[in-house]
Coordinates of N, CA and C in Angstrom, one line a residue:
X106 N 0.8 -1.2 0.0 CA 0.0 0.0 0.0 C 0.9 1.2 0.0
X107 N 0.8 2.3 -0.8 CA 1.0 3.3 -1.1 C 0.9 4.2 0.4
X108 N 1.2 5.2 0.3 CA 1.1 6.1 1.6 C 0.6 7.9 1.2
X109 N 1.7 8.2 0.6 CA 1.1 9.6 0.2 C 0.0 9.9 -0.9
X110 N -1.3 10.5 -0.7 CA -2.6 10.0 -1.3 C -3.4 8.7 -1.5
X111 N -3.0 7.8 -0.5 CA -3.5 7.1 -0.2 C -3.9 6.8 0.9
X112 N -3.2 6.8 2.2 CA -3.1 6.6 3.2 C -3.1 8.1 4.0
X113 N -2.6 9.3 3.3 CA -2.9 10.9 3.6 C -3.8 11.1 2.4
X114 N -4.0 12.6 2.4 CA -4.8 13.0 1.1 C -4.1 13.5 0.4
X115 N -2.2 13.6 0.8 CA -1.7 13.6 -0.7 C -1.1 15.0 -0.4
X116 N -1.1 15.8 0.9 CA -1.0 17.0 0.8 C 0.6 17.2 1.7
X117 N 1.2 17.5 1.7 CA 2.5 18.1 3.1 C 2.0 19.0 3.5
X118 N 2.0 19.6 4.9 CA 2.2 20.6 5.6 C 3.6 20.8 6.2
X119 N 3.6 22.0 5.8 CA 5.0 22.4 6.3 C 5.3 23.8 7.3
X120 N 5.7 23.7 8.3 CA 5.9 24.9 9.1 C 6.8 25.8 8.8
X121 N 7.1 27.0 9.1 CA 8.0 28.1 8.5 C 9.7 27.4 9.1
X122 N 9.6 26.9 9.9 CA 11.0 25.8 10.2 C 11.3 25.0 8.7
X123 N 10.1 25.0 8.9 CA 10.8 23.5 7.9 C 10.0 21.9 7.8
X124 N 9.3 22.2 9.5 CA 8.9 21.0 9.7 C 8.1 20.3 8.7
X125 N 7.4 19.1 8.3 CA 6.4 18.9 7.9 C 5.9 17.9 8.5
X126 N 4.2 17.8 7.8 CA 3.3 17.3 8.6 C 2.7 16.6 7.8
X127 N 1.8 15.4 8.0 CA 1.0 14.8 7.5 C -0.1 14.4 8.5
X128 N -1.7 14.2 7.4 CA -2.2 13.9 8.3 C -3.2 12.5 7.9
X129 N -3.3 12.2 8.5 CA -4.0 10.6 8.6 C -5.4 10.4 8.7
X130 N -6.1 9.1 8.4 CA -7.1 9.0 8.9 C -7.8 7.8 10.0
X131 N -8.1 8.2 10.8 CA -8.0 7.3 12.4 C -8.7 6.3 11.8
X132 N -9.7 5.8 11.1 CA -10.7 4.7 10.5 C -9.8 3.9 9.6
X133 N -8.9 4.6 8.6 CA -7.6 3.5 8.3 C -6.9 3.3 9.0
X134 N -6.4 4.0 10.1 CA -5.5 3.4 11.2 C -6.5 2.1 11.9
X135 N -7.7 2.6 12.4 CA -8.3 1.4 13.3 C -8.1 0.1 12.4
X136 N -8.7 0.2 11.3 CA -8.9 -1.1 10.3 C -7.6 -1.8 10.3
X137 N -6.4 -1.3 9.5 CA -5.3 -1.8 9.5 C -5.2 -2.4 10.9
X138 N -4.9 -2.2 12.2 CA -4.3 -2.3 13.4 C -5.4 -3.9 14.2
X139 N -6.6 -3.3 13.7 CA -7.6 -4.6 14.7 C -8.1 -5.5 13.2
X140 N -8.2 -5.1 12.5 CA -9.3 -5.8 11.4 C -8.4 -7.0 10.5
X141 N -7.2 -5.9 9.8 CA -6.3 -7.0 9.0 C -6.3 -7.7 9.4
X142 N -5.2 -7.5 11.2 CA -4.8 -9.0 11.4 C -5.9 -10.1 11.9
X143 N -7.0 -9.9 12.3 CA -7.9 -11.0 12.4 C -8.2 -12.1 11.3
X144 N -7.5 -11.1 10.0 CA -8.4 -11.7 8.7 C -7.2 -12.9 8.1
X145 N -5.8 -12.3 9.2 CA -5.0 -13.0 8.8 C -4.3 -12.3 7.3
X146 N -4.4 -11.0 7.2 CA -3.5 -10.4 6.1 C -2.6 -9.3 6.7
X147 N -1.6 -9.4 6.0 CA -0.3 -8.1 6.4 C -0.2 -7.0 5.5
X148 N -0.1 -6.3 6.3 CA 0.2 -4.7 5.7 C 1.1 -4.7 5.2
X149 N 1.9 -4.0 4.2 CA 3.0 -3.6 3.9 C 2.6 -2.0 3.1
X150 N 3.8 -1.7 3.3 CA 4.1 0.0 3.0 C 5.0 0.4 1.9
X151 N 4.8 0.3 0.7 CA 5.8 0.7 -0.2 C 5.2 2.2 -0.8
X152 N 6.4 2.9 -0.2 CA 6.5 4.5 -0.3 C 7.4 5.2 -1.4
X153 N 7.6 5.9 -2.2 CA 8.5 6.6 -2.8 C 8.9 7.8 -1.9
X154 N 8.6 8.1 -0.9 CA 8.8 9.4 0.0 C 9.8 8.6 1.0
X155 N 10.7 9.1 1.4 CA 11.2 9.2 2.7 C 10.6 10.1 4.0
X156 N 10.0 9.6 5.1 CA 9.5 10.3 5.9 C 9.9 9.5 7.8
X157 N 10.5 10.5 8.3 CA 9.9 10.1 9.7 C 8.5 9.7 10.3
X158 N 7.9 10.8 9.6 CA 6.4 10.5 10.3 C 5.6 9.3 9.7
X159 N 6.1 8.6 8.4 CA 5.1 7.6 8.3 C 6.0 6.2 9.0
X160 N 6.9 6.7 9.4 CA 8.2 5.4 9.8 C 7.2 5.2 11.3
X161 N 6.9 6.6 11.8 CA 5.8 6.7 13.0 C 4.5 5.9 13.3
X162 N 4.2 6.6 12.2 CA 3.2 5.7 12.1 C 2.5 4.8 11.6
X163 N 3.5 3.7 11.2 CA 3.2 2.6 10.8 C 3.9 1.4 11.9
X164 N 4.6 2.6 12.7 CA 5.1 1.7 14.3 C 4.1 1.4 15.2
X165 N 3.2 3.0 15.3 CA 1.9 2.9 16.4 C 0.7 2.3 15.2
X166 N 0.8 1.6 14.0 CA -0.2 0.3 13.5 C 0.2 -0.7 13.5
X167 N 1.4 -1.1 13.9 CA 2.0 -2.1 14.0 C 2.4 -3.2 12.5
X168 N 2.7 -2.3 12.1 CA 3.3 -2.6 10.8 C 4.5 -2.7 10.2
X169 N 5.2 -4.1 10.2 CA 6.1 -4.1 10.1 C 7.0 -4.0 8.7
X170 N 6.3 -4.3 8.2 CA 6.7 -4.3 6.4 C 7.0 -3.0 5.7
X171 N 7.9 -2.0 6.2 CA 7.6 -1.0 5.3 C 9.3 -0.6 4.6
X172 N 8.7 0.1 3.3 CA 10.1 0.7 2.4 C 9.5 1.8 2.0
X173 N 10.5 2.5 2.4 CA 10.1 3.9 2.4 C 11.5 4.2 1.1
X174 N 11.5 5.4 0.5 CA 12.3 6.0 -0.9 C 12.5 4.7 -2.2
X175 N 11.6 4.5 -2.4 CA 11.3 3.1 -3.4 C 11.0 3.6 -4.7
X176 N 11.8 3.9 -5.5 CA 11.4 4.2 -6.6 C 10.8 3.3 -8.1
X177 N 11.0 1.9 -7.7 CA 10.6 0.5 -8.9 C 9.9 -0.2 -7.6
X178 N 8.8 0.4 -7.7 CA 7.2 -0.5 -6.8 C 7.1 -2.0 -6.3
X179 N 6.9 -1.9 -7.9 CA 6.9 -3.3 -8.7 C 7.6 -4.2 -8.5
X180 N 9.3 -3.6 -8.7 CA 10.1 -4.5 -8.1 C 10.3 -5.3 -7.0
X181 N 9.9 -4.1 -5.9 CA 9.8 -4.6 -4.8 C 8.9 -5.2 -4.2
X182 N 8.2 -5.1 -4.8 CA 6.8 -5.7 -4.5 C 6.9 -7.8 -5.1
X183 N 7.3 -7.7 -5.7 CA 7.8 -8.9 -6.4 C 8.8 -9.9 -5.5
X184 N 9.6 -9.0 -5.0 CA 10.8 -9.6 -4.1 C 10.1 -10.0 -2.7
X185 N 9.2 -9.4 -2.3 CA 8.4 -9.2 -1.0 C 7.3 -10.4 -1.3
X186 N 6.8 -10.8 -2.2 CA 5.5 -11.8 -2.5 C 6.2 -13.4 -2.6
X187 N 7.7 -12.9 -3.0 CA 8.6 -14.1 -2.9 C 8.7 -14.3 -1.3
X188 N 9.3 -13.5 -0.7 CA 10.1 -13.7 0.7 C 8.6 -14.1 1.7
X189 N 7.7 -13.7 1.3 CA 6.2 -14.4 2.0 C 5.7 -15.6 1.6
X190 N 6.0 -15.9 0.5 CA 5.5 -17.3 -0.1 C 3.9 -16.7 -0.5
X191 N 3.6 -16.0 -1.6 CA 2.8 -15.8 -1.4 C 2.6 -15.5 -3.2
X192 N 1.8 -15.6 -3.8 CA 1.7 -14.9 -5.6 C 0.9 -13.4 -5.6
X193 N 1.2 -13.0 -6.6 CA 0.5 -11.9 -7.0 C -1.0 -11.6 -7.0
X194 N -1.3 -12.7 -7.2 CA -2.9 -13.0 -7.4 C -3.4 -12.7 -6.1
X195 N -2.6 -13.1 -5.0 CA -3.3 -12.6 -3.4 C -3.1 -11.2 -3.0
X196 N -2.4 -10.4 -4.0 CA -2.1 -9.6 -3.5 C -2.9 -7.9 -3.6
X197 N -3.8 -7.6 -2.8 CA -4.2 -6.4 -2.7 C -3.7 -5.3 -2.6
X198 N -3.4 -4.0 -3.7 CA -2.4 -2.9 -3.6 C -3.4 -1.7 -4.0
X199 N -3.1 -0.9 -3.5 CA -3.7 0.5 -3.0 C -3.0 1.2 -3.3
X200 N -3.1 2.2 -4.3 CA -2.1 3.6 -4.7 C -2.8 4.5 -5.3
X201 N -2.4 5.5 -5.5 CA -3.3 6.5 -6.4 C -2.4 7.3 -7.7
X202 N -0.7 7.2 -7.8 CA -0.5 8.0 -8.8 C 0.3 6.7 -9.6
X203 N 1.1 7.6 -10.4 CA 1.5 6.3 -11.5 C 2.7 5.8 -11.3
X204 N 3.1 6.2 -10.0 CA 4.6 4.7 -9.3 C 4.0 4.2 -8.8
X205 N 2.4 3.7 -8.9 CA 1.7 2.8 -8.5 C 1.1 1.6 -9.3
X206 N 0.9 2.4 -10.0 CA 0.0 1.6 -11.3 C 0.4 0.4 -12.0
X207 N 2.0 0.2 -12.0 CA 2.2 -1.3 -12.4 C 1.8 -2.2 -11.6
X208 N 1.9 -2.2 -10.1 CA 1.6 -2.8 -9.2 C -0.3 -3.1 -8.7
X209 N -0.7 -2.1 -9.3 CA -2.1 -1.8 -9.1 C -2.9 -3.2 -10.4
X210 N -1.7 -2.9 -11.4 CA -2.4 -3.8 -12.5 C -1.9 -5.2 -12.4
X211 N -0.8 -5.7 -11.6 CA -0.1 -7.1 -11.2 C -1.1 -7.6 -10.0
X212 N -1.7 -6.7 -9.4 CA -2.4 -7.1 -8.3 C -2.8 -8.3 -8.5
X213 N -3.8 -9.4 -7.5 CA -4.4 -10.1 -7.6 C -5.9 -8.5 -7.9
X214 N -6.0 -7.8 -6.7 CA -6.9 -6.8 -6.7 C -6.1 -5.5 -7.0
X215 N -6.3 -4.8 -8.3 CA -6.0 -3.1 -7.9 C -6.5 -2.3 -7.5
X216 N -6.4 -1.7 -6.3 CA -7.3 -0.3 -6.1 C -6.7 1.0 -5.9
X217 N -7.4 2.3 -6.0 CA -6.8 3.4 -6.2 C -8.6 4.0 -5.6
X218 N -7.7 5.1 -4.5 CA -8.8 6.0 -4.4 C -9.6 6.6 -5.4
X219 N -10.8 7.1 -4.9 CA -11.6 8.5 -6.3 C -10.6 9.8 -6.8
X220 N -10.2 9.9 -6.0 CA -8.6 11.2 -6.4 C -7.6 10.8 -6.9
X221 N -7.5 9.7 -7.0 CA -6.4 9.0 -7.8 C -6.2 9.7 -9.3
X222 N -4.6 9.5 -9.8 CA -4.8 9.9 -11.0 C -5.3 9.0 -12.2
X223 N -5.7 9.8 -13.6 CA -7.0 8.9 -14.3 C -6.0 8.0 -14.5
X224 N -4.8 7.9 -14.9 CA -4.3 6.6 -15.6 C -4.1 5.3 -14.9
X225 N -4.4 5.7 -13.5 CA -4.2 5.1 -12.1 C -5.5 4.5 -11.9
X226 N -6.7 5.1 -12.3 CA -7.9 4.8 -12.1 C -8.5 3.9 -13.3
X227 N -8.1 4.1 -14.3 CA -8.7 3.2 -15.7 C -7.5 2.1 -14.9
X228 N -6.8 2.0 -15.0 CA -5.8 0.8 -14.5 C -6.0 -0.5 -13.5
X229 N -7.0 0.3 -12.7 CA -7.7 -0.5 -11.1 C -8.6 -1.0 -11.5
X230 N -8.7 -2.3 -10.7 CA -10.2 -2.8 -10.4 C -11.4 -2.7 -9.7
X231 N -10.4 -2.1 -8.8 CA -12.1 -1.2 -7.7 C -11.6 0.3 -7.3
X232 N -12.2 0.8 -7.7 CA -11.9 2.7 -7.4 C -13.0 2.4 -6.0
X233 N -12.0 3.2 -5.3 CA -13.0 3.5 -3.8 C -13.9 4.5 -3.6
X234 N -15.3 5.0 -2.7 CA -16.2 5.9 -3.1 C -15.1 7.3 -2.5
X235 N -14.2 6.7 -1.5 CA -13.6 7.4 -0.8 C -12.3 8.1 -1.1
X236 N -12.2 9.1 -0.8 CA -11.0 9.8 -1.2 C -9.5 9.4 -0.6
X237 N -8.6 9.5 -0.8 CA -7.1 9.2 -0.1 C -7.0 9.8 1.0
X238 N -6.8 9.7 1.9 CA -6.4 9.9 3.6 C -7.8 10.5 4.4
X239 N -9.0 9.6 4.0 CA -10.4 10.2 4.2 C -11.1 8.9 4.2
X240 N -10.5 7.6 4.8 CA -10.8 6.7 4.4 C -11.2 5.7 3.7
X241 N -10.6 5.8 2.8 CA -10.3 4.7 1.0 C -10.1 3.5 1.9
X242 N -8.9 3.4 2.2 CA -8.1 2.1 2.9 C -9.1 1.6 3.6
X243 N -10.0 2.3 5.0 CA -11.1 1.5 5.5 C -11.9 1.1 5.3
X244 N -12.3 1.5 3.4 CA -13.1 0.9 3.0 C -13.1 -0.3 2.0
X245 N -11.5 -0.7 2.0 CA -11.0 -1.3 0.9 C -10.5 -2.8 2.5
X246 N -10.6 -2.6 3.5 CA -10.2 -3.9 4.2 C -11.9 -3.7 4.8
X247 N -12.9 -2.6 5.0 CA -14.7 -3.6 5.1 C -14.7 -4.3 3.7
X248 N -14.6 -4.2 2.6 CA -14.9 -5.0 1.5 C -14.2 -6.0 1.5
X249 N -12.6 -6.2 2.1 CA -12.3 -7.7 2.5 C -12.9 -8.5 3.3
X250 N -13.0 -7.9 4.0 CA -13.5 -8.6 5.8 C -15.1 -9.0 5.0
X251 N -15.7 -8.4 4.4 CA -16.6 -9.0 3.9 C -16.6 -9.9 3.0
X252 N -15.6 -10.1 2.4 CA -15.3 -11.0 1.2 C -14.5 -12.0 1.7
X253 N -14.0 -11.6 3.0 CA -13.3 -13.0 4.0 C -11.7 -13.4 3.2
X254 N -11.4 -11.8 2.2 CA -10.2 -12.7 1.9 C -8.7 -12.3 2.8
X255 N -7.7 -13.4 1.9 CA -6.7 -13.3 3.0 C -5.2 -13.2 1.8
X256 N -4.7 -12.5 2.3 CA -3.4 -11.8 1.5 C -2.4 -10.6 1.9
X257 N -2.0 -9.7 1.2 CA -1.2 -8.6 1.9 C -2.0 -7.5 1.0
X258 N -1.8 -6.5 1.6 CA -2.4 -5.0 1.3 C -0.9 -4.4 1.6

């Protein structure tokens, strides 16, 4: 799963320091943290950003899978389905711009928020009603949990 516009809405805040900020949404935090693992699927985090704050928090979701400054998705994603014993076909991936979209179309499932970009969106198999960091993600593991499947996100 993707992080910036997917898991945020895609925006930085930055303070006159320098700092920056992202912001999240507590219903894809809840889902990821109590829901996945019941279902018996793992998170993973393949980012093109380097960030402290998602290193953050993806510590307080308890997620251990994450690569953060990833520039070939795909690749990695491939190497990671190996080291799980797992195929592509189980694999559910979430992104919204186009260092997503090879992975989005290898998926077993591709999804991409409503904000996603279009090439990102013709690309996917289920567009979410929900926007990126506004709850996409918690609506993409109720449609698992309903569908009872099991794999990585």
């Amino acid at each position: 799963m993707d992080v910036d516009g997917t898991l945020t809405d895609g925006k930085i805040y930055m303070s006159a320091q320098g700092e920056a900020y992202k912001v999240f949404d507590i219903k894809d935090g809840y889902g990821i943290k109590h829901i996945l693992p019941q279902m018996g699927i793992t998170p993973v985090i393949i980012t093109g950003r380097k960030s402290d704050i998602v290193q953050r928090r993806a510590e307080e979701l308890g997620i251990e899978l994450i690569y953060q400054g990833i520039s070939n998705k795909l690749c990695l994603l491939e190497k990671i389905i190996n080291e799980q014993n797992c195929t592509l076909d189980e694999v559910v991936y979430i992104g919204d711009d186009l260092n997503d979209l090879e992975c989005i179309k290898k998926a077993g499932l591709g999804v991409c928020p409503v904000d996603a970009q279009e090439d990102v969106k013709n690309g996917a198999n289920y567009i979410t009603v929900r926007n990126g960091g506004n709850g996409a993600v918690r609506e993409v593991i109720d449609y698992l949990s309903s569908e009872q499947g099991k794999g990585m996100l």
